[in-house]
Tab-separated table of C-alpha atoms in Angstrom:
chain	number	residue	atom	x	y	z
A	1	MET	CA	-2.271	-68.866	154.274
A	2	ARG	CA	0.801	-68.221	151.919
A	3	ASN	CA	3.217	-65.743	153.554
A	4	THR	CA	3.527	-64.262	150.299
A	5	ALA	CA	0.237	-62.745	150.018
A	6	LEU	CA	1.104	-61.377	153.686
A	7	ILE	CA	4.415	-59.643	152.557
A	8	LEU	CA	2.427	-58.251	149.545
A	9	ILE	CA	0.013	-56.888	151.669
A	10	ILE	CA	2.365	-54.905	153.486
A	11	ALA	CA	3.785	-54.073	150.130
A	12	LEU	CA	0.313	-52.454	149.372
A	13	ILE	CA	0.301	-50.749	152.855
A	14	VAL	CA	3.564	-48.989	151.691
A	15	PRO	CA	3.611	-48.975	148.023
A	16	ALA	CA	5.935	-45.656	148.021
A	17	LEU	CA	8.675	-47.842	149.914
A	18	LEU	CA	8.561	-50.434	147.005
A	19	ALA	CA	8.831	-47.585	144.321
A	20	ASP	CA	11.640	-46.332	146.051
A	21	LYS	CA	13.263	-49.615	145.845
A	22	GLY	CA	12.603	-50.331	142.224
A	23	LYS	CA	10.534	-53.367	142.696
A	24	ASN	CA	8.096	-53.309	139.944
A	25	TYR	CA	6.725	-56.501	140.041
A	26	THR	CA	4.261	-55.882	142.889
A	27	LYS	CA	0.725	-55.742	140.644
A	28	GLU	CA	1.557	-59.327	138.968
A	29	ASN	CA	2.276	-61.119	142.563
A	30	VAL	CA	-0.658	-59.069	144.384
A	31	CYS	CA	-3.283	-60.076	141.642
A	32	GLN	CA	-1.767	-63.449	141.536
A	33	GLU	CA	-2.636	-64.072	145.168
A	34	LEU	CA	-5.825	-62.044	145.274
A	35	LYS	CA	-7.164	-64.528	142.386
A	36	ALA	CA	-5.571	-67.355	144.730
A	37	ILE	CA	-7.334	-66.671	147.971
A	38	GLY	CA	-10.194	-64.600	146.932
A	39	ILE	CA	-11.772	-61.129	147.874
A	40	GLU	CA	-12.810	-62.200	151.264
A	41	LYS	CA	-9.675	-63.818	152.839
A	42	PHE	CA	-8.052	-60.927	151.270
A	43	LYS	CA	-9.740	-58.409	152.990
A	44	GLU	CA	-9.585	-60.203	156.235
A	45	MET	CA	-5.706	-60.012	155.690
A	46	PHE	CA	-6.318	-56.148	155.660
A	47	THR	CA	-8.383	-56.445	158.758
A	48	VAL	CA	-6.139	-57.966	160.761
A	49	LEU	CA	-2.969	-55.804	160.024
A	50	TYR	CA	-5.132	-52.777	160.456
A	51	SER	CA	-7.108	-53.829	163.829
A	52	GLN	CA	-3.622	-54.405	165.225
A	53	LYS	CA	-2.378	-51.199	163.931
A	54	PHE	CA	-5.414	-49.219	165.014
A	55	PRO	CA	-6.770	-51.136	168.341
A	56	ASN	CA	-8.482	-47.977	169.546
A	57	GLY	CA	-10.521	-47.741	166.135
A	58	THR	CA	-14.312	-49.171	166.041
A	59	PHE	CA	-14.901	-51.814	163.912
A	60	GLU	CA	-16.580	-49.746	161.286
A	61	GLU	CA	-13.376	-47.502	160.999
A	62	VAL	CA	-11.035	-50.512	160.524
A	63	ASN	CA	-13.427	-52.004	158.133
A	64	CYS	CA	-13.887	-48.716	156.744
A	65	VAL	CA	-9.946	-48.630	155.636
A	66	ALA	CA	-9.779	-52.512	154.914
A	67	ASP	CA	-12.622	-51.843	152.267
A	68	GLU	CA	-10.462	-48.945	150.604
A	69	MET	CA	-7.418	-51.159	150.752
A	70	THR	CA	-9.163	-54.306	148.963
A	71	LYS	CA	-10.660	-51.910	146.581
A	72	LEU	CA	-7.599	-50.449	145.771
A	73	ALA	CA	-6.215	-54.090	145.050
A	74	GLU	CA	-9.275	-55.027	142.982
A	75	LYS	CA	-9.190	-51.930	140.737
A	76	CYS	CA	-5.289	-52.118	140.203
A	77	CYS	CA	-5.444	-55.855	139.055
A	78	LYS	CA	-7.840	-55.199	136.062
A	79	ASP	CA	-6.326	-55.739	132.875
A	80	ASP	CA	-6.276	-52.172	131.926
A	81	ALA	CA	-4.899	-50.728	135.095
A	82	SER	CA	-2.272	-48.243	134.996
A	83	PRO	CA	1.339	-48.884	136.217
A	84	ASP	CA	1.118	-46.390	138.797
A	85	CYS	CA	-2.284	-47.221	139.770
A	86	TYR	CA	-0.917	-48.443	143.501
A	87	ASP	CA	0.841	-45.415	144.028
A	88	LYS	CA	-2.219	-42.781	142.743
A	89	GLY	CA	-4.621	-45.035	145.057
A	90	ALA	CA	-2.400	-44.764	148.094
A	91	THR	CA	-2.004	-41.113	147.714
A	92	GLU	CA	-5.758	-40.762	147.654
A	93	ILE	CA	-6.286	-42.942	150.837
A	94	SER	CA	-3.221	-41.033	152.741
A	95	GLU	CA	-5.153	-37.841	151.649
A	96	LYS	CA	-8.221	-39.116	152.857
A	97	SER	CA	-6.589	-40.182	156.359
A	98	CYS	CA	-5.770	-36.519	157.028
A	99	GLY	CA	-9.034	-35.071	155.742
A	100	LYS	CA	-11.392	-33.309	158.679
A	101	ASP	CA	-14.199	-35.917	158.787
A	102	SER	CA	-12.100	-38.998	157.695
A	103	PRO	CA	-13.781	-42.257	158.524
A	104	PHE	CA	-10.586	-44.003	159.169
A	105	PRO	CA	-9.321	-44.827	162.796
A	106	LYS	CA	-7.935	-41.924	164.753
A	107	HIS	CA	-4.250	-42.502	165.322
A	108	PRO	CA	-1.965	-40.596	167.982
A	109	GLY	CA	0.586	-38.979	165.732
A	110	ILE	CA	-1.700	-39.110	162.718
A	111	GLU	CA	-1.372	-35.189	162.945
A	112	GLN	CA	2.180	-34.961	162.175
A	113	CYS	CA	2.185	-37.186	159.389
A	114	CYS	CA	-0.679	-35.187	157.929
A	115	THR	CA	1.898	-32.155	157.594
A	116	LEU	CA	4.073	-34.038	155.203
A	117	GLN	CA	3.541	-34.627	151.311
A	118	GLY	CA	3.594	-37.481	149.163
A	119	HIS	CA	6.034	-40.612	149.631
A	120	GLU	CA	6.839	-38.738	153.006
A	121	ARG	CA	3.270	-38.796	154.311
A	122	LYS	CA	2.532	-42.190	153.126
A	123	LEU	CA	5.746	-43.535	154.670
A	124	CYS	CA	4.784	-41.952	157.919
A	125	LEU	CA	1.184	-42.895	157.969
A	126	ALA	CA	2.421	-46.570	157.475
A	127	SER	CA	5.129	-46.569	160.115
A	128	LEU	CA	2.578	-45.402	162.950
A	129	ARG	CA	2.225	-47.881	165.770
A	130	TYR	CA	-0.325	-47.657	168.633
A	131	SER	CA	1.640	-47.568	171.892
A	132	ALA	CA	-1.307	-47.417	174.631
A	133	ASP	CA	-1.818	-49.959	177.156
A	134	GLU	CA	-3.005	-53.554	176.042
A	135	LEU	CA	-6.489	-54.369	175.968
A	136	PRO	CA	-7.829	-57.212	178.014
A	137	SER	CA	-7.674	-60.898	176.201
A	138	LEU	CA	-11.176	-61.935	174.329
A	139	ILE	CA	-13.067	-63.505	177.226
A	140	GLU	CA	-14.145	-66.951	175.473
A	141	PRO	CA	-17.813	-66.685	174.886
A	142	THR	CA	-20.265	-69.217	175.728
A	143	ASN	CA	-21.331	-71.743	173.191
A	144	GLU	CA	-24.692	-70.014	173.106
A	145	GLU	CA	-23.190	-66.314	172.702
A	146	ILE	CA	-21.198	-67.728	169.945
A	147	CYS	CA	-24.305	-68.791	168.052
A	148	THR	CA	-26.262	-65.620	168.753
A	149	GLU	CA	-23.572	-63.813	167.292
A	150	TYR	CA	-22.932	-66.218	164.451
A	151	THR	CA	-26.821	-65.986	163.588
A	152	GLN	CA	-26.952	-62.366	164.064
A	153	TYR	CA	-23.965	-61.394	162.047
A	154	LYS	CA	-23.215	-64.410	159.391
A	155	LYS	CA	-22.611	-62.495	156.474
A	156	ASN	CA	-19.313	-60.680	158.467
A	157	TYR	CA	-18.986	-63.005	161.614
A	158	SER	CA	-15.562	-63.749	160.160
A	159	VAL	CA	-14.291	-60.266	160.008
A	160	ARG	CA	-15.937	-59.006	162.907
A	161	TYR	CA	-13.690	-62.080	164.960
A	162	VAL	CA	-10.755	-60.987	162.947
A	163	TYR	CA	-11.086	-57.636	164.458
A	164	GLU	CA	-11.846	-58.261	167.962
A	165	PHE	CA	-8.913	-60.932	168.273
A	166	ALA	CA	-6.231	-58.943	166.335
A	167	ARG	CA	-6.521	-55.758	168.008
A	168	ARG	CA	-6.020	-57.984	171.506
A	169	HIS	CA	-2.775	-59.809	170.142
A	170	ARG	CA	-1.170	-56.801	168.310
A	171	ASN	CA	2.510	-57.944	168.543
A	172	ILE	CA	1.901	-61.207	166.963
A	173	PRO	CA	1.973	-62.182	163.152
A	174	ALA	CA	-0.815	-61.649	161.390
A	175	GLY	CA	-0.880	-65.359	160.207
A	176	PHE	CA	-1.646	-66.573	163.534
A	177	VAL	CA	-4.985	-64.626	164.066
A	178	LEU	CA	-6.081	-65.597	160.724
A	179	ASN	CA	-5.416	-69.107	161.579
A	180	ALA	CA	-7.261	-68.799	164.835
A	181	THR	CA	-10.200	-66.818	162.977
A	182	GLN	CA	-10.585	-69.811	160.828
A	183	HIS	CA	-10.764	-72.499	163.383
A	184	HIS	CA	-13.185	-70.392	165.594
A	185	VAL	CA	-15.494	-69.787	162.401
A	186	ARG	CA	-15.328	-73.213	161.249
A	187	MET	CA	-16.325	-74.271	165.017
A	188	ALA	CA	-19.634	-71.791	164.819
A	189	LYS	CA	-20.442	-73.386	161.552
A	190	ARG	CA	-20.196	-77.013	162.514
A	191	CYS	CA	-21.610	-76.503	166.152
A	192	CYS	CA	-24.603	-73.970	165.749
A	193	HIS	CA	-26.599	-75.508	163.283
A	194	PRO	CA	-29.344	-76.259	163.288
A	195	ALA	CA	-29.124	-75.899	167.302
A	196	VAL	CA	-26.148	-75.516	169.807
A	197	LYS	CA	-24.263	-78.889	169.791
A	198	ILE	CA	-22.367	-79.026	173.369
A	199	SER	CA	-20.489	-82.245	172.368
A	200	CYS	CA	-19.391	-80.552	169.214
A	201	PHE	CA	-18.158	-77.377	170.806
A	202	LEU	CA	-16.180	-79.661	173.379
A	203	GLU	CA	-14.581	-81.562	170.530
A	204	GLU	CA	-13.743	-78.478	168.880
A	205	ARG	CA	-12.247	-76.743	171.870
A	206	LEU	CA	-10.017	-79.555	172.874
A	207	GLN	CA	-8.609	-79.835	169.370
A	208	MET	CA	-7.677	-76.280	169.826
A	209	GLY	CA	-6.148	-76.542	173.317
A	210	SER	CA	-2.692	-76.731	172.409
A	211	ALA	CA	-2.842	-74.229	170.141
A	212	ASN	CA	-4.343	-71.433	172.046
A	213	ILE	CA	-2.407	-72.152	174.983
A	214	PHE	CA	0.425	-71.250	172.606
A	215	LEU	CA	-0.778	-68.218	171.540
A	216	ARG	CA	-1.368	-66.972	174.782
A	217	PHE	CA	2.446	-67.624	175.434
A	218	LEU	CA	3.258	-66.162	172.027
A	219	SER	CA	1.260	-62.803	172.732
A	220	ASN	CA	2.858	-62.766	176.210
A	221	VAL	CA	6.324	-62.738	174.894
A	222	CYS	CA	6.080	-60.639	171.889
A	223	ASN	CA	4.252	-57.926	174.079
A	224	ASN	CA	7.324	-57.936	176.149
A	225	GLN	CA	9.770	-57.695	173.426
A	226	VAL	CA	8.065	-54.617	171.921
A	227	ASN	CA	7.132	-52.782	174.933
A	228	LEU	CA	9.606	-53.624	177.831
A	229	LYS	CA	12.690	-51.260	178.181
A	230	SER	CA	15.909	-53.387	178.834
A	231	TYR	CA	14.084	-56.282	178.539
A	232	LYS	CA	17.217	-58.355	177.785
A	233	PHE	CA	18.262	-58.038	181.557
A	234	GLY	CA	15.096	-59.473	183.006
A	235	LEU	CA	15.229	-62.303	180.357
A	236	SER	CA	18.356	-63.448	181.242
A	237	ALA	CA	17.715	-63.173	185.068
A	238	TYR	CA	14.440	-65.134	184.345
A	239	TYR	CA	16.426	-68.172	182.489
A	240	GLY	CA	19.147	-67.791	185.544
A	241	ASN	CA	16.554	-68.554	188.176
A	242	LEU	CA	14.208	-70.811	185.919
A	243	LEU	CA	17.186	-73.124	184.977
A	244	GLY	CA	19.721	-72.281	187.333
A	245	LEU	CA	22.107	-71.023	184.874
A	246	SER	CA	25.408	-69.074	185.288
A	247	PHE	CA	25.544	-65.280	184.105
A	248	GLU	CA	27.037	-66.445	180.964
A	249	ASN	CA	24.900	-69.183	179.938
A	250	ALA	CA	22.011	-67.532	180.876
A	251	SER	CA	22.885	-64.529	178.680
A	252	ALA	CA	23.476	-66.631	175.707
A	253	ILE	CA	19.892	-68.484	175.720
A	254	SER	CA	18.441	-65.172	176.570
A	255	SER	CA	19.775	-63.312	173.569
A	256	ARG	CA	19.115	-65.913	171.215
A	257	PHE	CA	15.487	-66.009	172.423
A	258	GLN	CA	15.394	-62.316	172.306
A	259	SER	CA	16.875	-61.932	168.825
A	260	GLY	CA	14.329	-64.244	167.582
A	261	LEU	CA	11.420	-62.220	169.082
A	262	GLU	CA	12.905	-59.032	167.817
A	263	LYS	CA	12.991	-60.732	163.979
A	264	CYS	CA	9.754	-62.067	163.834
A	265	CYS	CA	7.190	-60.990	166.386
A	266	LEU	CA	5.917	-57.756	163.985
A	267	GLN	CA	6.363	-59.806	161.034
A	268	PRO	CA	2.968	-60.671	159.316
A	269	GLN	CA	3.762	-64.263	158.063
A	270	PRO	CA	3.896	-66.821	161.143
A	271	GLU	CA	6.512	-69.175	159.379
A	272	CYS	CA	9.560	-66.681	160.655
A	273	ILE	CA	8.618	-67.040	164.705
A	274	ILE	CA	8.032	-70.656	164.080
A	275	GLU	CA	11.296	-71.347	162.603
A	276	GLU	CA	12.947	-69.382	165.486
A	277	LEU	CA	11.134	-70.993	168.211
A	278	THR	CA	11.650	-74.376	166.903
A	279	SER	CA	15.530	-73.646	166.420
A	280	PHE	CA	15.439	-72.185	169.919
A	281	GLN	CA	13.674	-75.337	171.767
A	282	LYS	CA	16.764	-77.340	170.632
A	283	VAL	CA	19.110	-74.808	172.071
A	284	LEU	CA	17.351	-75.180	175.302
A	285	CYS	CA	16.638	-78.564	175.377
A	286	ASN	CA	20.472	-79.588	174.575
A	287	GLU	CA	20.689	-83.083	174.423
A	288	SER	CA	23.868	-82.815	176.555
A	289	LYS	CA	22.221	-81.011	179.399
A	290	LEU	CA	18.998	-82.559	179.796
A	291	ASN	CA	20.314	-84.946	182.415
A	292	ALA	CA	21.326	-82.093	184.486
A	293	MET	CA	17.744	-80.740	184.613
A	294	SER	CA	14.769	-81.144	186.761
A	295	GLU	CA	12.197	-84.002	185.406
A	296	ASP	CA	9.545	-81.455	184.944
A	297	PHE	CA	11.805	-79.735	182.489
A	298	GLN	CA	12.882	-82.864	180.608
A	299	LYS	CA	8.983	-83.746	180.196
A	300	CYS	CA	8.431	-80.455	178.543
A	301	CYS	CA	11.374	-81.084	176.369
A	302	ARG	CA	9.789	-84.178	175.231
A	303	LYS	CA	6.608	-82.368	173.876
A	304	PRO	CA	6.726	-80.888	170.088
A	305	ALA	CA	8.849	-77.492	169.728
A	306	LEU	CA	6.149	-75.582	169.997
A	307	ASP	CA	4.368	-77.078	172.920
A	308	THR	CA	7.840	-77.060	174.962
A	309	LEU	CA	8.117	-73.059	175.266
A	310	PRO	CA	4.976	-72.397	177.083
A	311	CYS	CA	5.317	-76.005	179.064
A	312	VAL	CA	9.146	-74.655	180.315
A	313	ASP	CA	7.257	-70.992	181.038
A	314	ASP	CA	4.636	-72.531	183.394
A	315	LEU	CA	7.776	-74.037	185.568
A	316	GLU	CA	8.318	-72.862	189.040
A	317	ARG	CA	11.329	-70.619	189.232
A	318	GLN	CA	13.778	-70.916	191.812
A	319	PRO	CA	15.825	-67.860	193.681
A	320	ARG	CA	19.499	-68.300	193.201
A	321	GLN	CA	21.814	-66.708	195.490
A	322	HIS	CA	25.148	-65.346	194.276
A	323	PRO	CA	27.702	-64.229	196.713
A	324	HIS	CA	29.327	-61.708	194.600
A	325	VAL	CA	27.236	-58.787	193.946
A	326	ALA	CA	29.005	-55.464	194.676
A	327	ASP	CA	27.778	-54.019	197.731
A	328	PRO	CA	28.576	-50.861	197.680
A	329	VAL	CA	28.452	-51.044	194.099
A	330	SER	CA	32.217	-50.803	192.748
A	331	SER	CA	33.444	-48.355	190.055
A	332	GLN	CA	34.982	-51.452	188.579
A	333	LEU	CA	31.702	-52.262	186.906
A	334	CYS	CA	32.660	-49.322	184.294
A	335	GLU	CA	35.816	-50.461	183.453
A	336	LYS	CA	36.205	-51.718	180.060
A	337	VAL	CA	38.546	-54.608	181.455
A	338	GLN	CA	35.596	-56.175	183.096
A	339	PRO	CA	33.381	-56.700	179.952
A	340	HIS	CA	29.527	-56.874	180.585
A	341	GLY	CA	30.096	-55.750	184.422
A	342	ILE	CA	26.882	-53.971	184.584
A	343	ASP	CA	25.003	-56.569	182.976
A	344	ARG	CA	26.458	-59.126	185.108
A	345	TYR	CA	25.708	-56.831	188.369
A	346	LEU	CA	21.917	-56.436	187.008
A	347	PHE	CA	21.545	-60.557	186.299
A	348	LEU	CA	23.088	-61.144	190.064
A	349	ILE	CA	20.307	-58.975	191.693
A	350	GLY	CA	17.613	-60.401	189.401
A	351	VAL	CA	18.261	-64.211	189.724
A	352	LYS	CA	17.212	-63.698	193.481
A	353	HIS	CA	14.092	-62.827	192.650
A	354	SER	CA	11.590	-65.600	191.323
A	355	SER	CA	8.265	-64.424	192.385
A	356	ILE	CA	7.543	-61.319	190.130
A	357	SER	CA	6.734	-61.132	186.565
A	358	LEU	CA	9.236	-60.021	183.830
A	359	PRO	CA	7.599	-56.616	183.168
A	360	VAL	CA	8.057	-56.035	187.037
A	361	LEU	CA	11.828	-57.438	187.225
A	362	THR	CA	12.572	-55.930	183.711
A	363	THR	CA	11.418	-52.483	184.944
A	364	VAL	CA	13.234	-52.428	188.414
A	365	LEU	CA	16.395	-53.728	186.700
A	366	ASN	CA	15.850	-50.951	184.267
A	367	ARG	CA	16.073	-48.302	187.128
A	368	ILE	CA	19.113	-49.477	188.554
A	369	LYS	CA	20.776	-49.444	185.192
A	370	THR	CA	20.091	-46.458	184.332
A	371	THR	CA	21.577	-44.847	187.353
A	372	VAL	CA	24.713	-46.919	187.151
A	373	THR	CA	24.926	-46.055	183.706
A	374	ALA	CA	24.880	-42.525	184.407
A	375	CYS	CA	27.566	-42.818	187.012
A	376	CYS	CA	29.949	-44.652	184.411
A	377	SER	CA	29.758	-41.538	182.221
A	378	SER	CA	30.216	-39.058	184.486
A	379	ALA	CA	33.572	-37.075	185.422
A	380	ASP	CA	34.162	-38.776	188.889
A	381	VAL	CA	32.486	-42.375	188.752
A	382	THR	CA	33.487	-43.250	192.344
A	383	ALA	CA	31.727	-40.122	194.013
A	384	CYS	CA	28.718	-40.560	191.793
A	385	LEU	CA	28.219	-44.185	192.938
A	386	THR	CA	28.755	-42.970	196.431
A	387	GLN	CA	26.199	-40.338	196.008
A	388	LYS	CA	23.850	-42.912	194.553
A	389	GLU	CA	24.336	-45.775	197.002
A	390	SER	CA	21.408	-44.978	198.887
A	391	LYS	CA	18.984	-45.054	195.997
A	392	LEU	CA	20.437	-48.138	194.781
A	393	LYS	CA	20.094	-49.744	198.089
A	394	LYS	CA	16.198	-48.830	198.221
A	395	THR	CA	15.774	-49.964	194.897
A	396	THR	CA	17.217	-53.626	195.453
A	397	ALA	CA	15.165	-53.430	198.706
A	398	LEU	CA	12.272	-52.467	196.863
A	399	LEU	CA	12.591	-55.238	194.558
A	400	SER	CA	12.787	-57.716	197.356
A	401	LYS	CA	9.805	-56.375	198.924
A	402	LEU	CA	7.955	-56.869	195.308
A	403	ASP	CA	9.140	-60.392	194.977
A	404	ASP	CA	8.021	-61.212	198.662
A	405	THR	CA	4.605	-59.241	197.846
A	406	CYS	CA	3.754	-60.988	194.747
A	407	SER	CA	4.726	-64.507	196.894
A	408	GLN	CA	2.172	-63.795	199.163
A	409	TYR	CA	0.206	-61.127	198.136
A	410	SER	CA	-2.844	-62.164	199.709
A	411	LYS	CA	-1.154	-60.850	203.043
A	412	LEU	CA	-0.522	-57.010	201.866
A	413	LYS	CA	-1.325	-54.717	204.207
A	414	PRO	CA	-1.823	-51.355	202.502
A	415	THR	CA	-2.823	-49.531	205.433
A	416	GLU	CA	0.866	-49.533	206.579
A	417	ARG	CA	1.557	-47.001	203.650
A	418	GLY	CA	0.001	-43.641	202.487
A	419	GLU	CA	-3.139	-43.828	200.722
A	420	THR	CA	-1.969	-42.971	196.995
A	421	GLN	CA	1.191	-45.198	197.749
A	422	ALA	CA	-1.050	-48.120	199.018
A	423	GLN	CA	-3.065	-47.799	195.830
A	424	ALA	CA	-0.348	-48.079	193.559
A	425	TRP	CA	0.788	-51.162	195.404
A	426	VAL	CA	-2.561	-52.790	195.245
A	427	HIS	CA	-2.735	-52.100	191.605
A	428	LEU	CA	0.607	-53.585	191.004
A	429	THR	CA	0.125	-56.794	192.721
A	430	ALA	CA	-3.415	-57.381	191.368
A	431	SER	CA	-2.328	-56.850	187.883
A	432	CYS	CA	1.145	-57.971	187.730
A	433	CYS	CA	2.007	-61.061	190.128
A	434	SER	CA	1.120	-63.353	187.548
A	435	LYS	CA	3.330	-64.812	185.253
A	436	ARG	CA	1.859	-63.463	182.163
A	437	SER	CA	1.387	-60.020	183.054
A	438	PRO	CA	0.476	-57.175	180.517
A	439	ALA	CA	3.759	-55.471	179.492
A	440	GLN	CA	2.715	-52.092	179.271
A	441	VAL	CA	0.407	-51.765	181.914
A	442	CYS	CA	2.864	-53.444	184.531
A	443	GLN	CA	5.950	-51.289	183.309
A	444	LYS	CA	3.851	-47.859	184.177
A	445	LEU	CA	2.345	-49.585	187.694
A	446	THR	CA	6.120	-50.496	188.517
A	447	GLU	CA	7.344	-47.354	187.813
A	448	ASP	CA	4.504	-45.469	189.842
A	449	VAL	CA	5.491	-47.877	192.883
A	450	LEU	CA	9.424	-46.823	192.243
A	451	LYS	CA	8.175	-42.984	192.306
A	452	TYR	CA	6.450	-43.305	195.696
A	453	ASP	CA	9.424	-45.099	196.827
A	454	ASP	CA	11.406	-42.205	195.771
A	455	ASP	CA	8.985	-39.650	197.376
A	456	ILE	CA	8.433	-41.425	200.643
A	457	GLY	CA	11.095	-44.069	201.194
A	458	VAL	CA	10.565	-47.570	201.911
């Protein structure tokens, strides 16, 4: 799928933005892409973008807004279309979005956008992003279920799959959703006619195995990037205990990785993230350092670039002990002569814990960072840190307890705690001890455990 098409789809969604920047070439390029890929694929692109944008919307609601935007493109690509066709059409769609009986998805925050007028309203509507908890992953249906669905919805099977897949992978580039859909629909066409062919399904699934593993990895890291507060601190500690790196090296690698995610996860075209991750793999698998790494790590680095990162992500992390963690916390952390003092302090705490998932680790480190940073801004830094010393010790002790729990969570004894607190611990361990835990859910569950720990004590 051409990345220019995907870029221009975004241009259609926010035509006012293009108008403000004086870009008058929209019609010609969009119409060229519409002609090149056909109306069906063009609509699928819109369905991806709106399913990601409105994952709480029904298929009918998302399909409705995708239909409207596709019709707008068709209308404005006619030879006799007026130059302001897109702008007028987008205004009509934005007015329809704000109507009492709007057939479009209902989005948190839309009411505020609807108080605005003209370009401001369109830009506000375009900038809305759904922020509720992640939907569960799309469970792979059986061969028989695929064929039943394909037979029942043959006409719009592809767009229905796009909707379900996109709303569950809402922070990855749209191009990956379209590619996954293309392969899935091809499998259904090949393997369901005239009857269910098991060998055909097996062949197709094996062929897509590597791509599916990468997609799960990408979806996980992009969800973390978009949703986690202080993600860089958790990521630095993660690479520290995964690879046994110093603070400086772990920080450099994690910053490189995160900057790529920040730049590309929400871009519609897949080329951006592919280029960034390929470049990152070269940094991660630096030839001069490979001999010092484990055999398993070296095996991962011998794989193709996009297979290396999921492979490394599956390696066992090891706790790293550092004797230099300040206890009690020193006011020196706040001094400008000690650059990255707080970052280093959080790293030294984080690398000791290798069993908890990144969302849990990041959430606890964010709590510690918030406490220390507040003291660094106070009139009497030493007095503030002394006052908060007990809270900081409790939080780091809780982090160790969470780490131990995740290493052997089947042995958790919730009866040792109050009923509500026990329930919070059970929810946390059941949902968040796996490596690829859902970012928003685990951030919230960890904050709940921290809250009960504040109220009751360890």
